[in-house]
mmCIF file of C-alpha atoms in Angstrom:
data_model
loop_
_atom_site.group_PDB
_atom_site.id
_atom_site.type_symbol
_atom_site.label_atom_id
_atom_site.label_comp_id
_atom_site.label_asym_id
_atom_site.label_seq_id
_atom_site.Cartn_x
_atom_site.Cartn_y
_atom_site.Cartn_z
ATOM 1 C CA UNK K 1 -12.220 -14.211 -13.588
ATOM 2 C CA UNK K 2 -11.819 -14.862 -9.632
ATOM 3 C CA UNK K 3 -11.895 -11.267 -9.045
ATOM 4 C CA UNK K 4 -14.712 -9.081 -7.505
ATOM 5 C CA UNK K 5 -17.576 -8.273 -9.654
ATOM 6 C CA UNK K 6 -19.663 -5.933 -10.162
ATOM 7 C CA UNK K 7 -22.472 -4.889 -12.376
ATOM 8 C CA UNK K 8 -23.600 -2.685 -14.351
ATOM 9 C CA UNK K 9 -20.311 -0.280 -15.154
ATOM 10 C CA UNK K 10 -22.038 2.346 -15.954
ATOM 11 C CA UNK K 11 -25.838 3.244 -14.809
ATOM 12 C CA UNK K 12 -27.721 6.556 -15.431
ATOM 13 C CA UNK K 13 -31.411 7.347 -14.072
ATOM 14 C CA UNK K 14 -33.202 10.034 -13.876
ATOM 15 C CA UNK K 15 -34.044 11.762 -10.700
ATOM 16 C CA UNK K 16 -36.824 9.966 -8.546
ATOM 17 C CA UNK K 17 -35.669 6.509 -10.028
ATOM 18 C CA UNK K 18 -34.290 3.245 -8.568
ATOM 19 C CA UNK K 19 -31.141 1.785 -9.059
ATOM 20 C CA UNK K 20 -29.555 -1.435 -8.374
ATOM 21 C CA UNK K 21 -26.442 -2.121 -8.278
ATOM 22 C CA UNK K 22 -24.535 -6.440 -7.980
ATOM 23 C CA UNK K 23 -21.870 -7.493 -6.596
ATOM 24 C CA UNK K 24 -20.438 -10.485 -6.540
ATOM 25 C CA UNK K 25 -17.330 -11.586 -4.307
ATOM 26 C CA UNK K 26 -13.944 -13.241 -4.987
ATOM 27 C CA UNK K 27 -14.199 -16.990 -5.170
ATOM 28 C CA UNK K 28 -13.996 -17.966 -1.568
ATOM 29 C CA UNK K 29 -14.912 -14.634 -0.149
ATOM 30 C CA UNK K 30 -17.973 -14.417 2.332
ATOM 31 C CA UNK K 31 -17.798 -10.786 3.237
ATOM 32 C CA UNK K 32 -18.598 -7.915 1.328
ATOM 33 C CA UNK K 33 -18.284 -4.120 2.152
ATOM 34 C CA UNK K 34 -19.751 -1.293 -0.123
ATOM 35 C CA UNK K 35 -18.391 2.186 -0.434
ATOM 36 C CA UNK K 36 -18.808 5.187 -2.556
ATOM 37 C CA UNK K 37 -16.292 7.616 -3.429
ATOM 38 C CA UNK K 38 -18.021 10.985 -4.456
ATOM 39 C CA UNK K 39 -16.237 12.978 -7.126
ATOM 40 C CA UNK K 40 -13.254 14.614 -5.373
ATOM 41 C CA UNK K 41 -13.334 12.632 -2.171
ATOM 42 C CA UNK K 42 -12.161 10.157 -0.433
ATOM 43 C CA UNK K 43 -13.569 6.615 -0.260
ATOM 44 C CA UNK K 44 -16.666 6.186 2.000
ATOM 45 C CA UNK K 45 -17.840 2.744 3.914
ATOM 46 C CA UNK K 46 -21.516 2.210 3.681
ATOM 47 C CA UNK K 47 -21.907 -1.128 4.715
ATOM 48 C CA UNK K 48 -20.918 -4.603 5.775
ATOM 49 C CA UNK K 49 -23.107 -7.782 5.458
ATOM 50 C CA UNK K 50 -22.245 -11.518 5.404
ATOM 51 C CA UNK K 51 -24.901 -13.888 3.974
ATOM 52 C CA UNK K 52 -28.636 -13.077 5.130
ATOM 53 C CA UNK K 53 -26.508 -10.571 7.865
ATOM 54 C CA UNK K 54 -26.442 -6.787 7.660
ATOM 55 C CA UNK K 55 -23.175 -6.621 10.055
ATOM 56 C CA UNK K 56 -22.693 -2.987 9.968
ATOM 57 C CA UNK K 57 -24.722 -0.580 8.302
ATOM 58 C CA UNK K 58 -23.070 2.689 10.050
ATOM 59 C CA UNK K 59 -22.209 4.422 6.770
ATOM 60 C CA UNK K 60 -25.640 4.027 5.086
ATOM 61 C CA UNK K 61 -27.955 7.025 4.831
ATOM 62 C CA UNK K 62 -30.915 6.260 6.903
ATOM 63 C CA UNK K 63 -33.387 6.735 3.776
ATOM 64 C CA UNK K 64 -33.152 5.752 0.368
ATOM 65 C CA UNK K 65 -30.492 3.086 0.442
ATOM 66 C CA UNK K 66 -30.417 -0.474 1.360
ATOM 67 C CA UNK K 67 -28.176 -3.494 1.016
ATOM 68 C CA UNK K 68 -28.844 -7.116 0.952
ATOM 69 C CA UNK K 69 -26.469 -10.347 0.270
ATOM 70 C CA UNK K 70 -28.800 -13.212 -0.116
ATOM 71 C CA UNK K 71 -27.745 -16.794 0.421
ATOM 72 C CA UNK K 72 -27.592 -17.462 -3.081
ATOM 73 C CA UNK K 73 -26.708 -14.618 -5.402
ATOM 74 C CA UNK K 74 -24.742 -11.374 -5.566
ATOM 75 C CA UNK K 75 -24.900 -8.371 -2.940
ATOM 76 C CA UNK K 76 -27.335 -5.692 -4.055
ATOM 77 C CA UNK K 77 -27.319 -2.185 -2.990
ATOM 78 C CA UNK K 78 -30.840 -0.431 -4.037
ATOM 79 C CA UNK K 79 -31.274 3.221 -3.951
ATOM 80 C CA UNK K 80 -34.782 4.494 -4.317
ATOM 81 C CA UNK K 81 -35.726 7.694 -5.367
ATOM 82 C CA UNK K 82 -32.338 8.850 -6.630
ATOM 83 C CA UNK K 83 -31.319 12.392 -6.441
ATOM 84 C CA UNK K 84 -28.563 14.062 -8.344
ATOM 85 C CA UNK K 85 -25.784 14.330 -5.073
ATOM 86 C CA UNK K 86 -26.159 10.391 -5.701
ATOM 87 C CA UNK K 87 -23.873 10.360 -8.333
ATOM 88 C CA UNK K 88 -20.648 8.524 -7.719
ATOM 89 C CA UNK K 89 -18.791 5.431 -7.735
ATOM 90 C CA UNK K 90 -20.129 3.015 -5.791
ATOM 91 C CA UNK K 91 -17.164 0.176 -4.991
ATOM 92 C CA UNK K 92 -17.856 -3.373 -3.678
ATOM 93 C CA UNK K 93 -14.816 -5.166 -2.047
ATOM 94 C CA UNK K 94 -14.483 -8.303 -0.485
ATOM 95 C CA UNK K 95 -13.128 -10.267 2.273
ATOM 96 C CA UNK K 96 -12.241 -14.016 2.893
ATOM 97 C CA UNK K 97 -13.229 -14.538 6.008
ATOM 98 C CA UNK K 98 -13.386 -13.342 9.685
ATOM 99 C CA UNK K 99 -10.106 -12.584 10.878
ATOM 100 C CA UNK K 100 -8.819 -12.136 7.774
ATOM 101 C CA UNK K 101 -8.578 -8.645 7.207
ATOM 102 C CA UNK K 102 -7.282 -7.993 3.902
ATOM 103 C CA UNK K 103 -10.146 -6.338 1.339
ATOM 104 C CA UNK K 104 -9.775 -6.541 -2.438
ATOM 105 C CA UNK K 105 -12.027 -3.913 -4.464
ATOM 106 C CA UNK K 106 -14.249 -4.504 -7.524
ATOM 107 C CA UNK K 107 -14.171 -2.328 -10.519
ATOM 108 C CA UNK K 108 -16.994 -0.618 -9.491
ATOM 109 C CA UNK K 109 -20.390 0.952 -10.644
ATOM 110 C CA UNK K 110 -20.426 4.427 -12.019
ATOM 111 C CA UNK K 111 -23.963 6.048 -10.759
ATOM 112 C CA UNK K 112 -24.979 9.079 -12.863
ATOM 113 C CA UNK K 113 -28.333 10.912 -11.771
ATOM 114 C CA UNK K 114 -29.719 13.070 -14.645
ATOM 115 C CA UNK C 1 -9.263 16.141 13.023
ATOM 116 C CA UNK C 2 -9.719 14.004 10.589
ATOM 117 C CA UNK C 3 -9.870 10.034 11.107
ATOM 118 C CA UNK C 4 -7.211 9.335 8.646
ATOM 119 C CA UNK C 5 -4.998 12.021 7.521
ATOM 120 C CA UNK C 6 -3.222 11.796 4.127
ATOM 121 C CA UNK C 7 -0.976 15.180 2.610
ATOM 122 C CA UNK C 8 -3.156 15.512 -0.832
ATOM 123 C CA UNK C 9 -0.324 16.710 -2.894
ATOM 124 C CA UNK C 10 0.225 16.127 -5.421
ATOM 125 C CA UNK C 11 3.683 14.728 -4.671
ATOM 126 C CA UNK C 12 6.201 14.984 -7.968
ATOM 127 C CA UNK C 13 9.355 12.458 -7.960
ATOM 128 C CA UNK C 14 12.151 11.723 -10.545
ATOM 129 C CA UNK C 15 11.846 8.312 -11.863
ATOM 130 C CA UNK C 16 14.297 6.096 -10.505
ATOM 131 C CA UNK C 17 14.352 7.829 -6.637
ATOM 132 C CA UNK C 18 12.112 7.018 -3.378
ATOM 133 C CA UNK C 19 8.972 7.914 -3.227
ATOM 134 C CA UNK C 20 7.728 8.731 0.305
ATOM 135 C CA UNK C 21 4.130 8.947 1.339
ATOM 136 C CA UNK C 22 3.007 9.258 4.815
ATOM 137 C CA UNK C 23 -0.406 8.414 6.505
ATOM 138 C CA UNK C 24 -1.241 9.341 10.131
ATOM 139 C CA UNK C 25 -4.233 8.363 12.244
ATOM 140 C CA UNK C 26 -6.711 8.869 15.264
ATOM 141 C CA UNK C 27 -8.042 5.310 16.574
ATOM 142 C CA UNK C 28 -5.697 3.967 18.585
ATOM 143 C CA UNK C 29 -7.575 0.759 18.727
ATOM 144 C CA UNK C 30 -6.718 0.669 14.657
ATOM 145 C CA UNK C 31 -5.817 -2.898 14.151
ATOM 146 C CA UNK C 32 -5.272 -3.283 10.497
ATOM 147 C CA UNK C 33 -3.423 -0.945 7.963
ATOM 148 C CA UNK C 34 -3.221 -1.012 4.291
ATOM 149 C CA UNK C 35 -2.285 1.342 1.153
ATOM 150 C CA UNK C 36 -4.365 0.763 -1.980
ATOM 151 C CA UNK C 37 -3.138 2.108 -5.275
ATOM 152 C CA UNK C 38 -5.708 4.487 -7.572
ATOM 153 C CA UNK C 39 -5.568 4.798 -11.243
ATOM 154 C CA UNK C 40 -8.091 7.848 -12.842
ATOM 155 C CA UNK C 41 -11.248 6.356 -13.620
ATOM 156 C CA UNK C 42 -10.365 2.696 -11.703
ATOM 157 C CA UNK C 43 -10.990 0.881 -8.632
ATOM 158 C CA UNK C 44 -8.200 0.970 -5.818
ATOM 159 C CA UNK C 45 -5.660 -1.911 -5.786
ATOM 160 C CA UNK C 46 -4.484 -3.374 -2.669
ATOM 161 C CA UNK C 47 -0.537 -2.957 -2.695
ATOM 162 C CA UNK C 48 0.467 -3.571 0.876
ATOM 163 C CA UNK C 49 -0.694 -4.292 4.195
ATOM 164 C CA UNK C 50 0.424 -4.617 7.317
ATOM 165 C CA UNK C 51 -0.481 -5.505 10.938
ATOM 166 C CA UNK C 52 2.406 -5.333 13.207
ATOM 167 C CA UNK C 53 5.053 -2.844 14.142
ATOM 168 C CA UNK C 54 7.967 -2.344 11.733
ATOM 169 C CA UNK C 55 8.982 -2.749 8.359
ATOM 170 C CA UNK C 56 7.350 -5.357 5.652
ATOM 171 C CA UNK C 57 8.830 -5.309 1.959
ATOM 172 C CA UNK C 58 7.524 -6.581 -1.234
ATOM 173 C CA UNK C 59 9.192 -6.076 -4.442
ATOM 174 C CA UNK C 60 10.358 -2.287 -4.477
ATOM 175 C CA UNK C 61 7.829 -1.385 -1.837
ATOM 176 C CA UNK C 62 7.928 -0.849 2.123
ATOM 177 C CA UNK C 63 5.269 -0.452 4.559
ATOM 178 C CA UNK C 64 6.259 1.179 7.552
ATOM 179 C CA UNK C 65 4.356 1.017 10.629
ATOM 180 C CA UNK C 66 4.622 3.014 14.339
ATOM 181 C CA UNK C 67 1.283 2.199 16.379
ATOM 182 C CA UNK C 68 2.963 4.623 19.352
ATOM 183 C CA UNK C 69 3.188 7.761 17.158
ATOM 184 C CA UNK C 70 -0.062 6.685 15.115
ATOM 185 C CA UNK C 71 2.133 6.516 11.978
ATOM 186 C CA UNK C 72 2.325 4.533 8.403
ATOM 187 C CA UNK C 73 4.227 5.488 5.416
ATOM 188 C CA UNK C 74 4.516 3.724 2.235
ATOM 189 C CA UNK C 75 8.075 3.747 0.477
ATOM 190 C CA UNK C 76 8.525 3.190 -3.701
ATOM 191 C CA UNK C 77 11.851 2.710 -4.353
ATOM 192 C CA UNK C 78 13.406 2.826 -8.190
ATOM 193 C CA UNK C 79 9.957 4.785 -9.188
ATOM 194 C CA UNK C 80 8.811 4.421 -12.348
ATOM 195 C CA UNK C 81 6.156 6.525 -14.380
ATOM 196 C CA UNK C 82 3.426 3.584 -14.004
ATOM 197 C CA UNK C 83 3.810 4.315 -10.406
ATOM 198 C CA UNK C 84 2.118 7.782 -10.851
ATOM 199 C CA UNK C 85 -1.325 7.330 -9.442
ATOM 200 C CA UNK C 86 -3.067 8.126 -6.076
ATOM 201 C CA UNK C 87 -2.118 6.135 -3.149
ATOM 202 C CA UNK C 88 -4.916 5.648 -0.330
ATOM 203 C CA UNK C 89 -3.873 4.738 3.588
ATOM 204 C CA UNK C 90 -6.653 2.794 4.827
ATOM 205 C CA UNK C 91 -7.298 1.980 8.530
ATOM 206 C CA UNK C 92 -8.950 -0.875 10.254
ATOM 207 C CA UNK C 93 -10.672 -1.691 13.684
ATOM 208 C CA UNK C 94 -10.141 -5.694 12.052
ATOM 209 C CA UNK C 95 -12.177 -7.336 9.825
ATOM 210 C CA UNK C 96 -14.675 -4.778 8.792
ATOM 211 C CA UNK C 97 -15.342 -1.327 7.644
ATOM 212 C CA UNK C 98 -11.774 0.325 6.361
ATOM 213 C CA UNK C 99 -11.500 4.246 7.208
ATOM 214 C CA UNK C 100 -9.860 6.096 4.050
ATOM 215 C CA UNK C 101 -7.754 8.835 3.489
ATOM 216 C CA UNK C 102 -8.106 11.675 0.960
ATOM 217 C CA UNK C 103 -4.929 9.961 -0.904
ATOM 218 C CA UNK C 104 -2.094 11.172 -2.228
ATOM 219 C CA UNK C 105 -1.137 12.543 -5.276
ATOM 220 C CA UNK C 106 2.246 10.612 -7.177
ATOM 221 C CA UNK C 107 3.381 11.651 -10.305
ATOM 222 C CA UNK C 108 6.862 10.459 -11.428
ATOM 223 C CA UNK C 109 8.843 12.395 -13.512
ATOM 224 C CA UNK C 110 11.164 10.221 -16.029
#
């Protein structure tokens, strides 16, 4: 599969724990976005990165959250101390390079917060 | 006002006419536009994008774009029931974060 991936699906924690959540871009893809779409809204960007770069982190609440894409392996977006208005869907999409503006979505994680 | 500004809906259309949906926005300096599909439940699907003033077709569908009156639509011509899904405008500065509207609302009607 040369598409965006992402893992887990699905991921429930209880209040006050961490959760991680991979992504892994298309095959030839060096950028990677993140954005969460709360139930009954629109799409949110949270953050931008390139390898070992954080290019734009505008979108990301100040606490809590955090994104990495490490040279080798998937992006990771942590969130520590979850809290129940955390639950959403939290997309990764991708982008072949700069210039190249076109961004393909993953199937995205499903955050629930019990 | 909103960034991105999408009418919610939900839009109803017989199957087999045009669907129309419209998109405007605030950022003049918007380089990049695109309209993603949404199924319930699933990720959005990139459908069509386009960068330059005009018209650009692929298959049954049309992206229109007007960077003077801050205007994109999206046509569907010969609809068809799998069409019925939401349908987000997206803007871009370029090559980086993508602003989204609330999406639109399609059902078609067969």
């Amino acid at each position: 599969n040369a598409g965006v991936m992402q893992n887990p699906r699905h991921l429930v924690r209880r209040r006050g724990q961490e959760a991680r959540l991979r992504c892994s871009p298309m095959k030839g893809h060096s950028h990677v976005y993140w954005y969460r779409q709360l139930p009954e809204e629109g799409l949110k960007f949270m953050v931008y990165l390139q390898k070992e770069n954080i290019i734009d982190e505008s979108g990301m609440p100040k606490e809590r959250f955090s994104a990495e894409f490490p040279k080798e392996g998937p992006s990771i977006l942590r969130i520590q101390q979850v809290v129940r208005g955390d639950s959403a869907a939290y997309f990764c999409a991708s982008s072949r390079e700069a210039g190249v503006y076109e961004q393909y979505f993953g199937p995205g994680t499903r955050l629930t917060v019990t | 006002q909103k960034e991105v500004e999408q009418n919610s809906g939900p839009l109803s259309v017989p199957e087999g006419a045009i669907a129309s949906l419209n998109c405007t926005y605030s950022d003049r300096g918007s380089q990049s536009f695109f309209w993603y599909r949404q199924y319930s439940g699933k990720s959005p699907e990139l459908i069509m994008f386009i960068y330059s003033n005009g018209d650009k077709e692929d298959g049954r569908f049309t992206a229109q774009l007007n960077k003077a009156s801050q205007y994109v639509s999206l046509l569907i011509r010969d609809s068809q029931p799998s069409d019925s899904a939401t349908y987000l405008c997206a803007v871009g500065p370029g090559a980086q974060k993508l602003v989204f509207g609330q999406g639109t609302r399609l059902t078609i009607n067969p």
